[in-house]
Tab-separated table of C-alpha atoms in Angstrom:
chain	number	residue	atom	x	y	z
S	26	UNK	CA	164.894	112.058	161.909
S	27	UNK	CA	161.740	112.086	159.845
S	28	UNK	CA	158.055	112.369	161.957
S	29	UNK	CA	157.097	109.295	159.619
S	30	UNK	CA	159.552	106.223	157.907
S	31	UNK	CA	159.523	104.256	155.254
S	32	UNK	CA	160.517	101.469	153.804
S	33	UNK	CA	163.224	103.299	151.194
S	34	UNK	CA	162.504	100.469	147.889
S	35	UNK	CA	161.964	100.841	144.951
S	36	UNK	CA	160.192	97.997	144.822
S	37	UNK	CA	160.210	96.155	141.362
S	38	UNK	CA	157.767	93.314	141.149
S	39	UNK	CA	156.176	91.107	138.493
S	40	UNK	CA	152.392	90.989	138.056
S	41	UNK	CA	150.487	88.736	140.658
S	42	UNK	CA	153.258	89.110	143.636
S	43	UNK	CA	152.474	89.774	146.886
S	44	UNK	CA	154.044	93.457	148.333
S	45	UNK	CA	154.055	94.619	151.780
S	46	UNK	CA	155.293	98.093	152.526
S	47	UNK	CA	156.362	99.018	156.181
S	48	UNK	CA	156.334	102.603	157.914
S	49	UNK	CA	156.929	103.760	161.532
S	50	UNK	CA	156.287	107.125	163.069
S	51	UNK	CA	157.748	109.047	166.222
S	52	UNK	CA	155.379	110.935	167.556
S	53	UNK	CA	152.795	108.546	170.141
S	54	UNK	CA	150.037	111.729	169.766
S	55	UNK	CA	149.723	110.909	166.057
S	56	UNK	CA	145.767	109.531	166.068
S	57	UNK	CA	144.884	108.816	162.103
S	58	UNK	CA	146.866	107.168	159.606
S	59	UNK	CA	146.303	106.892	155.837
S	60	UNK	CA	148.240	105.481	152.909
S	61	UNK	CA	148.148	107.716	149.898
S	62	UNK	CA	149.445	106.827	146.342
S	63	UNK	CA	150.944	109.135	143.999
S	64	UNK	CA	151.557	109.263	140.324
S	65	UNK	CA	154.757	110.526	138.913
S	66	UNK	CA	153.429	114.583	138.924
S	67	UNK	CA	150.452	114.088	140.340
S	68	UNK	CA	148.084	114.877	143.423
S	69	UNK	CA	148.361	112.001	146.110
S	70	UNK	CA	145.340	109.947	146.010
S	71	UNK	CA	144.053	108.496	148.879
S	72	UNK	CA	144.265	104.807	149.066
S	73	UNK	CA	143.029	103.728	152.439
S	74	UNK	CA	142.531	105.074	156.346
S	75	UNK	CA	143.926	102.852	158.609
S	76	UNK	CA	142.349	101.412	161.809
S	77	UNK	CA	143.897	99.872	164.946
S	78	UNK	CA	141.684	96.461	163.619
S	79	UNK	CA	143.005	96.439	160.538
S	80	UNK	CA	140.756	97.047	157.316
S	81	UNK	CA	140.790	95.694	153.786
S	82	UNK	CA	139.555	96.666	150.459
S	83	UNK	CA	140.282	94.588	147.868
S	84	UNK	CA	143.174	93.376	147.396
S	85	UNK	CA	145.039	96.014	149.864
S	86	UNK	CA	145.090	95.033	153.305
S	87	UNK	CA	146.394	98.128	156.355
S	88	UNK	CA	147.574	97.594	159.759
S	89	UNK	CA	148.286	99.839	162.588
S	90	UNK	CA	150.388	98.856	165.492
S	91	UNK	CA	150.115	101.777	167.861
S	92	UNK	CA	152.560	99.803	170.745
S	93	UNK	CA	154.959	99.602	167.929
S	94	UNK	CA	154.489	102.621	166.256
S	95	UNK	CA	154.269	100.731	162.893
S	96	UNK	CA	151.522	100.990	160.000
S	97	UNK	CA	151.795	98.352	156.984
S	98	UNK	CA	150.256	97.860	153.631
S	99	UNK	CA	150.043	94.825	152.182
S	100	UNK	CA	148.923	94.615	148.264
S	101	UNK	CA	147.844	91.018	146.987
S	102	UNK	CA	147.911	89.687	143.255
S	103	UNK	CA	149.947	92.901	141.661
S	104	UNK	CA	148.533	94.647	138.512
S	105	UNK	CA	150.313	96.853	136.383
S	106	UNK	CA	148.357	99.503	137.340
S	107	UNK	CA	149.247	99.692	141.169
S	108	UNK	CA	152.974	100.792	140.129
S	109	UNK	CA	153.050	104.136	141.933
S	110	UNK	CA	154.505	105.699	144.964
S	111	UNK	CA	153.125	104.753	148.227
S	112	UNK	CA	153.097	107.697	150.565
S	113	UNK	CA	152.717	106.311	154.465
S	114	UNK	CA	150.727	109.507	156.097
S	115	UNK	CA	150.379	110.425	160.150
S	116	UNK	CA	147.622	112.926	161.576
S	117	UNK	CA	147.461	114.615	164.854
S	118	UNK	CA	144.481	117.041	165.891
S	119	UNK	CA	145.348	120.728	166.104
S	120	UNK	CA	146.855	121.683	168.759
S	121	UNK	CA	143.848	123.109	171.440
S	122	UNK	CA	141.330	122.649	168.963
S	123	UNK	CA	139.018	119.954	167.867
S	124	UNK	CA	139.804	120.018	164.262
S	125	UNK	CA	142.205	117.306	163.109
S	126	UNK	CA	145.493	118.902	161.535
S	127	UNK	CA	147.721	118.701	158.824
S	128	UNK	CA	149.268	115.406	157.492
S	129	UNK	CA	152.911	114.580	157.829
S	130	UNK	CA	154.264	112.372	155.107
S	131	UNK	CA	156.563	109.647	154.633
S	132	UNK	CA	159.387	109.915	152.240
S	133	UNK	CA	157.318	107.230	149.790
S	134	UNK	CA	158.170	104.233	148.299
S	135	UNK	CA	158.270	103.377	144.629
S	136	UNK	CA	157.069	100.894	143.796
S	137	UNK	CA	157.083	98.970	139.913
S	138	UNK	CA	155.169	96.268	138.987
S	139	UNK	CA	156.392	94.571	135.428
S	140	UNK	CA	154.958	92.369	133.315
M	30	UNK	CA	131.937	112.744	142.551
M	31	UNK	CA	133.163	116.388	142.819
M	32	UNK	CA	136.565	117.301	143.752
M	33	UNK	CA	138.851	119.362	144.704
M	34	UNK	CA	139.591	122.201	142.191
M	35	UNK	CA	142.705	124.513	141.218
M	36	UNK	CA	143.438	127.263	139.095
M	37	UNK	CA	145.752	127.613	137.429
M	38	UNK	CA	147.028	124.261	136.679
M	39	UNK	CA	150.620	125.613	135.657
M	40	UNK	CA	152.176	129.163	136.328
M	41	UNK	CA	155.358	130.802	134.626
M	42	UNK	CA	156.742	133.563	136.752
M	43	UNK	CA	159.962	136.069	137.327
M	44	UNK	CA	161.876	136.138	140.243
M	45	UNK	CA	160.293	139.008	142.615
M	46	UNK	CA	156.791	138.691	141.006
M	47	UNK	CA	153.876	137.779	142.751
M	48	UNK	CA	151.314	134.631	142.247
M	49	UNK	CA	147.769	133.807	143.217
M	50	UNK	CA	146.591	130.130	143.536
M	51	UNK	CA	143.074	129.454	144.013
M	52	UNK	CA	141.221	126.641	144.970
M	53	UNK	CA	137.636	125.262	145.865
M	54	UNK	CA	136.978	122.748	147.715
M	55	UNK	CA	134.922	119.616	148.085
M	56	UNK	CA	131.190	120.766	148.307
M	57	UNK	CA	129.961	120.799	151.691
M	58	UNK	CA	133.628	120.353	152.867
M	59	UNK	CA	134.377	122.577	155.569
M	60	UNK	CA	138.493	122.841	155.686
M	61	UNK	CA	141.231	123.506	152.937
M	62	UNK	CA	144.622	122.949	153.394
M	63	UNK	CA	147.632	124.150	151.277
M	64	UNK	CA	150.574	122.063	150.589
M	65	UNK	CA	154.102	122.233	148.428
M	66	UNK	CA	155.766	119.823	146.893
M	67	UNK	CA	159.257	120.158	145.984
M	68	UNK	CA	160.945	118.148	143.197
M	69	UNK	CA	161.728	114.966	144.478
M	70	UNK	CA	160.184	115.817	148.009
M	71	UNK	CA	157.070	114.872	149.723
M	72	UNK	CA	154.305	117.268	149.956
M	73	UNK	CA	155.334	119.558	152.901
M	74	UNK	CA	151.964	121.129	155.005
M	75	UNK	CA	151.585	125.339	154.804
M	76	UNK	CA	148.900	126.781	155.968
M	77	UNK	CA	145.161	125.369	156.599
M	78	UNK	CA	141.221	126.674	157.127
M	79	UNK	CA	138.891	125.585	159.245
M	80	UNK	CA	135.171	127.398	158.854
M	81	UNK	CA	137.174	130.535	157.293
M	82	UNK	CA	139.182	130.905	160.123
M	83	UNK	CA	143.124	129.724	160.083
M	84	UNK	CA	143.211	126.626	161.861
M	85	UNK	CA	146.990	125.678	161.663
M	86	UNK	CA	150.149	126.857	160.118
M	87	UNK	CA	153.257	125.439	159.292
M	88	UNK	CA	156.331	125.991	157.519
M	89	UNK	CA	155.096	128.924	155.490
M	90	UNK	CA	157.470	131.885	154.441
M	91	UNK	CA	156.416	135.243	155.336
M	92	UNK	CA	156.322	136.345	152.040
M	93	UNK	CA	153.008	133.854	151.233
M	94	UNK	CA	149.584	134.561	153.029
M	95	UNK	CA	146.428	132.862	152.533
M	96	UNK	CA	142.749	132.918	153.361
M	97	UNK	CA	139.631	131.281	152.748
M	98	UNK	CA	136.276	133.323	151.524
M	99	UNK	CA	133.171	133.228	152.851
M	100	UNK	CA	131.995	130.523	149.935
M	101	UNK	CA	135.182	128.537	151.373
M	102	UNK	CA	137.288	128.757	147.982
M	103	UNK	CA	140.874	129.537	149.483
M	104	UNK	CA	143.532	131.343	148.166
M	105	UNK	CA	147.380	131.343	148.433
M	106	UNK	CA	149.730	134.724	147.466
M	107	UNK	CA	152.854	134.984	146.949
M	108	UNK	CA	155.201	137.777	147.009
M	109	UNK	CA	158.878	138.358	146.211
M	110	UNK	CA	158.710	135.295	144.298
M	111	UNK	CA	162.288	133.356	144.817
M	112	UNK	CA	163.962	130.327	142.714
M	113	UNK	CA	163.280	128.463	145.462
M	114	UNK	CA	159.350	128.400	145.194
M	115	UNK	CA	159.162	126.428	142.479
M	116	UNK	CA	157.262	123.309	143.213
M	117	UNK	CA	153.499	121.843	143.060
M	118	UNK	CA	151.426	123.282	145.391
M	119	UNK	CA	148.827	120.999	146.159
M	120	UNK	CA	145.008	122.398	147.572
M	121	UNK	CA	143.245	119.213	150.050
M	122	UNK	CA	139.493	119.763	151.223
M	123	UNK	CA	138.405	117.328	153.618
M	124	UNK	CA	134.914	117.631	156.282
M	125	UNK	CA	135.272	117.782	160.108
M	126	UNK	CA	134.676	114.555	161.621
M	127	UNK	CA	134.183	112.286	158.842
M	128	UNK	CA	135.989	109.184	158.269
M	129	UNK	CA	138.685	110.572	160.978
M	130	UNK	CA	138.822	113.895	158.499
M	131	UNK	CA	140.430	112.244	155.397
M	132	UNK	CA	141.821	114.702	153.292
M	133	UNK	CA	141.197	115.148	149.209
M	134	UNK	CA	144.025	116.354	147.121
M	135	UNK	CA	143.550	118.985	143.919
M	136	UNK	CA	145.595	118.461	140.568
M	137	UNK	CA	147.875	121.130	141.959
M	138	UNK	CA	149.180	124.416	140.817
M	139	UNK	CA	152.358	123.757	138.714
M	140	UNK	CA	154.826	127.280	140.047
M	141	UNK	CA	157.967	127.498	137.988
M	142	UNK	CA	159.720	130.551	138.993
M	143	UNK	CA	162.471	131.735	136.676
């Protein structure tokens, strides 16, 4: 079983729709969470840290559920533009040091938005 | 904004060859870590730097080895070069304790090995 899940998609939405993507992850020592997007051969981008409040920017809204084990992305009024893959992304410190680690990344999700 | 930086952007090799992939981070950013991507995989963690010193490791084959200088550019060989290693290896900077150490990605190294 993968560290972190996704939602498998592809998603394939028309401009202006609402999209929500869902992720959990197994391990309870995880401590930072991103989403990342990538573009078809591309370095992953980050797109957002996510926060046990919840934080927006725009029109992408995170959540972290650490009871539940369960990070979500919610993106608001589509463009053309967002179609991408959405990479869900865990982080745990290194292991007897103070330095955070490497990240552990969800399978993706692809995600289309048409005209 | 500056960011991170790789060379070479694509790389032809033979099988049992060797490779170097460099990269330079962020400015001011204190940690590099090395990733591949296979085709139609997520990026999988190698190897990582913290203040020049090896800070984590993960699935890395024996065969690669990496370090990072004393101006913090980092590199990643390669040896016996195998079918196998062909991917995007991807180069992230990020800075201890800021903005719970969010990590900056590199265009990546394209490796085809043939």
């Amino acid at each position: 079983r993968k560290e972190v899940e996704q939602d498998p998609g592809p998603f394939n939405v028309p401009e202006g729709a609402t999209v929500a993507f869902n992720c959990t992850y197994s391990n309870s020592a995880s401590q930072s969470f991103f989403w990342y997007r990538q573009d078809c051969r591309k370095e992953p981008k980050l797109l957002m840290s996510v926060y046990s409040s919840g934080n927006e920017d725009g029109r992408f809204t995170a959540q972290l559920n650490r009871a539940s084990q369960y990070i979500s992305l919610l993106i608001r009024d589509s463009k053309l533009s967002d179609s991408a893959t959405y990479l869900c992304v865990e982080q745990r410190r290194v292991r007897g040091g103070t330095s955070y680690g490497k990240l552990t990344f969800g399978q993706g999700t692809i995600l289309t938005v048409h005209p | 904004a500056a960011g991170v930086i790789q060379s070479p952007r694509h790389l032809i090799k033979e099988k049992r060859e060797t490779a170097t992939l460099k990269c330079y981070p962020i400015p001011r950013h204190d940690t590099v870590y090395w990733y591949q991507q296979g085709p139609g995989q997520d990026p999988q963690f190698l190897i990582s730097f913290y203040e020049k010193m090896q800070s984590d490791k993960g699935s890395i084959p024996d065969r690669f080895s990496a370090q990072q200088f004393s101006d913090y550019h980092s590199e990643l060989n390669m040896s016996s070069l195998e079918l196998g290693d062909s991917a995007l290896y991807f180069c992230a900077s990020s800075l201890v304790g800021v903005r719970g150490n969010e990590q900056f990605f590199g265009p990546g190294t394209r490796l085809t090995v043939l």
